[in-house]
Backbone as a ProteinNet text record, in pm:
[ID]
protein_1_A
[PRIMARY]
XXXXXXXXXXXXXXXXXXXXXXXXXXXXXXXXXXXXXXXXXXXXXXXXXXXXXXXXXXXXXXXXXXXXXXXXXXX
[TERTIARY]
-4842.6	-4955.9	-5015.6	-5052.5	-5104.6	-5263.6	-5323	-5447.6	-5498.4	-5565.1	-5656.2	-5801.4	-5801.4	-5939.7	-6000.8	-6110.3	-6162.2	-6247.2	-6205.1	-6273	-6369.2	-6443	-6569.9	-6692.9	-6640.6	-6687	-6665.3	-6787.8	-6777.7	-6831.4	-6818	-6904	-6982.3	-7130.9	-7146.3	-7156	-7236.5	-7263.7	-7292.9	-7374.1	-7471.7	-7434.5	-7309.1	-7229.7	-7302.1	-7347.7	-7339.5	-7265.3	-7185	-7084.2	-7237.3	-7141	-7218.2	-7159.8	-7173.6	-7107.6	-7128	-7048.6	-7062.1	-7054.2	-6964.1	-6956.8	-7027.8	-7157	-7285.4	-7380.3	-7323.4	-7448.8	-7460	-7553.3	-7571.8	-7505	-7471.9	-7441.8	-7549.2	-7586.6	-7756.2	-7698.2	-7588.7	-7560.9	-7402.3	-7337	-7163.7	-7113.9	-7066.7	-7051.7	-6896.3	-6819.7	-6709.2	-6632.3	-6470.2	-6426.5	-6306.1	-6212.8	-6076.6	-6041	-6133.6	-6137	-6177.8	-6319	-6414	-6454.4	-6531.3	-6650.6	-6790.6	-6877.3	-7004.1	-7060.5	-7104.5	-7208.2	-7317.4	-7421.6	-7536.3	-7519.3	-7554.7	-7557.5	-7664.1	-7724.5	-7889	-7861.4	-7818.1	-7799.3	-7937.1	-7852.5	-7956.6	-8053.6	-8062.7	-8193	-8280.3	-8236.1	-8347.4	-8343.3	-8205.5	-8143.3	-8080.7	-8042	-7952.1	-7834.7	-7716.6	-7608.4	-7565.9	-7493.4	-7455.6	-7299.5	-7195.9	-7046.5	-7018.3	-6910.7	-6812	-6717.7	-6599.2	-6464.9	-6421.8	-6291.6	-6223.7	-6072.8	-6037	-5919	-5787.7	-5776.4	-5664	-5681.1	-5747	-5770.5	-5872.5	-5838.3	-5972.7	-6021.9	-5977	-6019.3	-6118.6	-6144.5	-6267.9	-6391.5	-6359.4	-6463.4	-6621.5	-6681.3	-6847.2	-6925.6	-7002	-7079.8	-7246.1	-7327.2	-7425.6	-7545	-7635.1	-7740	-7837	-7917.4	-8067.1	-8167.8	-8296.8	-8427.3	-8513.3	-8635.6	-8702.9	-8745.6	-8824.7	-8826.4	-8734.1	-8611.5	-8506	-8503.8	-8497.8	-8521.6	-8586.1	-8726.9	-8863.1	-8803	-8774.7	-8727.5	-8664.9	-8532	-8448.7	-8527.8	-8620	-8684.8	-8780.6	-8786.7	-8869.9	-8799.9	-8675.3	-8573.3	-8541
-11611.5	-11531.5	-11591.7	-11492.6	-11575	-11545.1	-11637.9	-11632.4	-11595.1	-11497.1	-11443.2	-11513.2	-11600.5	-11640.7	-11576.1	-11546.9	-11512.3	-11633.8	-11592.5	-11748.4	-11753	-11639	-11653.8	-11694.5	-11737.4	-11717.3	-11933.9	-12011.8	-12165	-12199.5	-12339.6	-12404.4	-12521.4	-12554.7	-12652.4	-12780.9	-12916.7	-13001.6	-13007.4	-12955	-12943.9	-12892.6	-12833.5	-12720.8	-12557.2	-12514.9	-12343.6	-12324.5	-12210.7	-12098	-12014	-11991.6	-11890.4	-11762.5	-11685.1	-11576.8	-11595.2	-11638.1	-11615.8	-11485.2	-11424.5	-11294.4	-11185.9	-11225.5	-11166.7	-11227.4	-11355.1	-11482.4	-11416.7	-11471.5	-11525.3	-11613	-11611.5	-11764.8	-11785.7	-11872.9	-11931	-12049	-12121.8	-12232.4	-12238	-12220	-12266	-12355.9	-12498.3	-12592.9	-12634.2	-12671.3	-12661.6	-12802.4	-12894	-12965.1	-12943.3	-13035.3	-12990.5	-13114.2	-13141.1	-13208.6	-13130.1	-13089	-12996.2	-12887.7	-12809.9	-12733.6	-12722.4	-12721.5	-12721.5	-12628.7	-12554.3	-12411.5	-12439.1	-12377.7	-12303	-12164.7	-12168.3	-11970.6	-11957.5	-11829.4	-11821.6	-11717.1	-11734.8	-11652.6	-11515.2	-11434.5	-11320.2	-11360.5	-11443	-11521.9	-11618.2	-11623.8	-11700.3	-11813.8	-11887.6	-12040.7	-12027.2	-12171.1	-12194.3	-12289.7	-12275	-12381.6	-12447.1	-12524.7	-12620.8	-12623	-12571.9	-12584.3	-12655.4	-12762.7	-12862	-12803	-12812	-12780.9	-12876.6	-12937.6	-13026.3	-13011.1	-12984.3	-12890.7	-12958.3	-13108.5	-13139.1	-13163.8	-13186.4	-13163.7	-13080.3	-12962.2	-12881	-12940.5	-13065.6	-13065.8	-13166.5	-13220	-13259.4	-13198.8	-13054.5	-12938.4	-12990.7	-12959.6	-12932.1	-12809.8	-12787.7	-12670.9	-12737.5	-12778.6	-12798.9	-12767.4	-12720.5	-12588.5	-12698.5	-12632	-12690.4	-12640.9	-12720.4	-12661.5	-12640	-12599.8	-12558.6	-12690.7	-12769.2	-12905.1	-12967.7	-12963.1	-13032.5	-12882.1	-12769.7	-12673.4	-12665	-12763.1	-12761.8	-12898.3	-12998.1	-13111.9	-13056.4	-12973.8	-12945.9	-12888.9	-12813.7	-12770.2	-12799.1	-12952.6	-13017.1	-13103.8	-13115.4	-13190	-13152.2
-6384.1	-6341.8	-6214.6	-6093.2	-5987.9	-5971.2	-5963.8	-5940.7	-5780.2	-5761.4	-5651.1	-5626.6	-5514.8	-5490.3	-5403.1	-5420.2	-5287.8	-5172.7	-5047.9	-4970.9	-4949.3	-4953.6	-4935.2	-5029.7	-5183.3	-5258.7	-5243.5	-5242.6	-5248.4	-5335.9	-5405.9	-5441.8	-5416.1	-5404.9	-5320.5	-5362.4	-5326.6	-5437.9	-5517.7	-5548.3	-5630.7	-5769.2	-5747.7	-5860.9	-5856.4	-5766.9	-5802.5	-5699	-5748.4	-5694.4	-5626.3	-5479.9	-5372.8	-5288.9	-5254.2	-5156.2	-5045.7	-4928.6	-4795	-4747.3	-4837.5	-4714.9	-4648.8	-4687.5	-4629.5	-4573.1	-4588.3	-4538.3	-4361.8	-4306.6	-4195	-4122	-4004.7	-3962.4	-3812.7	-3918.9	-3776.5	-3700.6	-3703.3	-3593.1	-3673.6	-3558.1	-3550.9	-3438.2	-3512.1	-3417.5	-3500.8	-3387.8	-3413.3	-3295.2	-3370.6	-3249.5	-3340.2	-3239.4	-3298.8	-3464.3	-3496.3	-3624.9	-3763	-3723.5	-3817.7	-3757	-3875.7	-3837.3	-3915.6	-3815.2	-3899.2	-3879.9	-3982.9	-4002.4	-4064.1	-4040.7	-4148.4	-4162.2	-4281.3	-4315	-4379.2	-4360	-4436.9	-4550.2	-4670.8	-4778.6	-4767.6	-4824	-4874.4	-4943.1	-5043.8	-5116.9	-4993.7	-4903.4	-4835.8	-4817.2	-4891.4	-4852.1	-4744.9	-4772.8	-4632.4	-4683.8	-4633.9	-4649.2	-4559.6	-4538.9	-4452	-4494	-4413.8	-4442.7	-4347.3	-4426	-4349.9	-4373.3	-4264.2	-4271.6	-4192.7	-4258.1	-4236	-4233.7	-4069.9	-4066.9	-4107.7	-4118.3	-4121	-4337.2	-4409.8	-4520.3	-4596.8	-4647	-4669.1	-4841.3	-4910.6	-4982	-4966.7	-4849.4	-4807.9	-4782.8	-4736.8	-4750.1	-4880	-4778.7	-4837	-4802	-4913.6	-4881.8	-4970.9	-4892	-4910.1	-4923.6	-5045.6	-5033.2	-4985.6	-4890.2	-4874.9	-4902.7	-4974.9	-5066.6	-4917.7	-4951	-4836.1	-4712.2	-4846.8	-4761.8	-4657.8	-4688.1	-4613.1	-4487.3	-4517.5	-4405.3	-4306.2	-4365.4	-4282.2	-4197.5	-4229.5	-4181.9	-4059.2	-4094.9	-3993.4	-3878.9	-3924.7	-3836.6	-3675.6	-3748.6	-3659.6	-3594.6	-3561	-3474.6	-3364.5
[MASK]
+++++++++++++++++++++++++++++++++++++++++++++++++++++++++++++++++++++++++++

């Protein structure tokens, strides 16, 4: 039996499963190693995706609470 994933569908540290495929993307920074995103979910979070092209099981997807939002904010 083969299993169908969908990619847009992550999980982050924290352990909840999320949907990208409607997120936002508020900053895309990218080199020929990684990539780094934020996406602003329909709920009003925000994530932080690592991609790590030469191993994706290094991949992170990191939710941030408001506090750490506000932080970012002021940099």
């Amino acid at each position: 039996m083969m299993t169908i994933t969908n990619p847009d569908v992550v999980t982050t540290t924290c352990g909840r499963e999320l949907d990208l495929s409607n997120a936002e993307l508020v900053i895309e920074r990218s080199n020929s190693l990684f990539s780094y995103n934020i996406h602003k979910l329909n709920s009003g979070e925000y994530i932080i995706a690592e991609k790590f092209y030469a191993n994706p099981f290094n991949n992170r997807y990191i939710l941030l609470n408001d506090e750490q939002i506000e932080l970012l904010k002021n940099l």
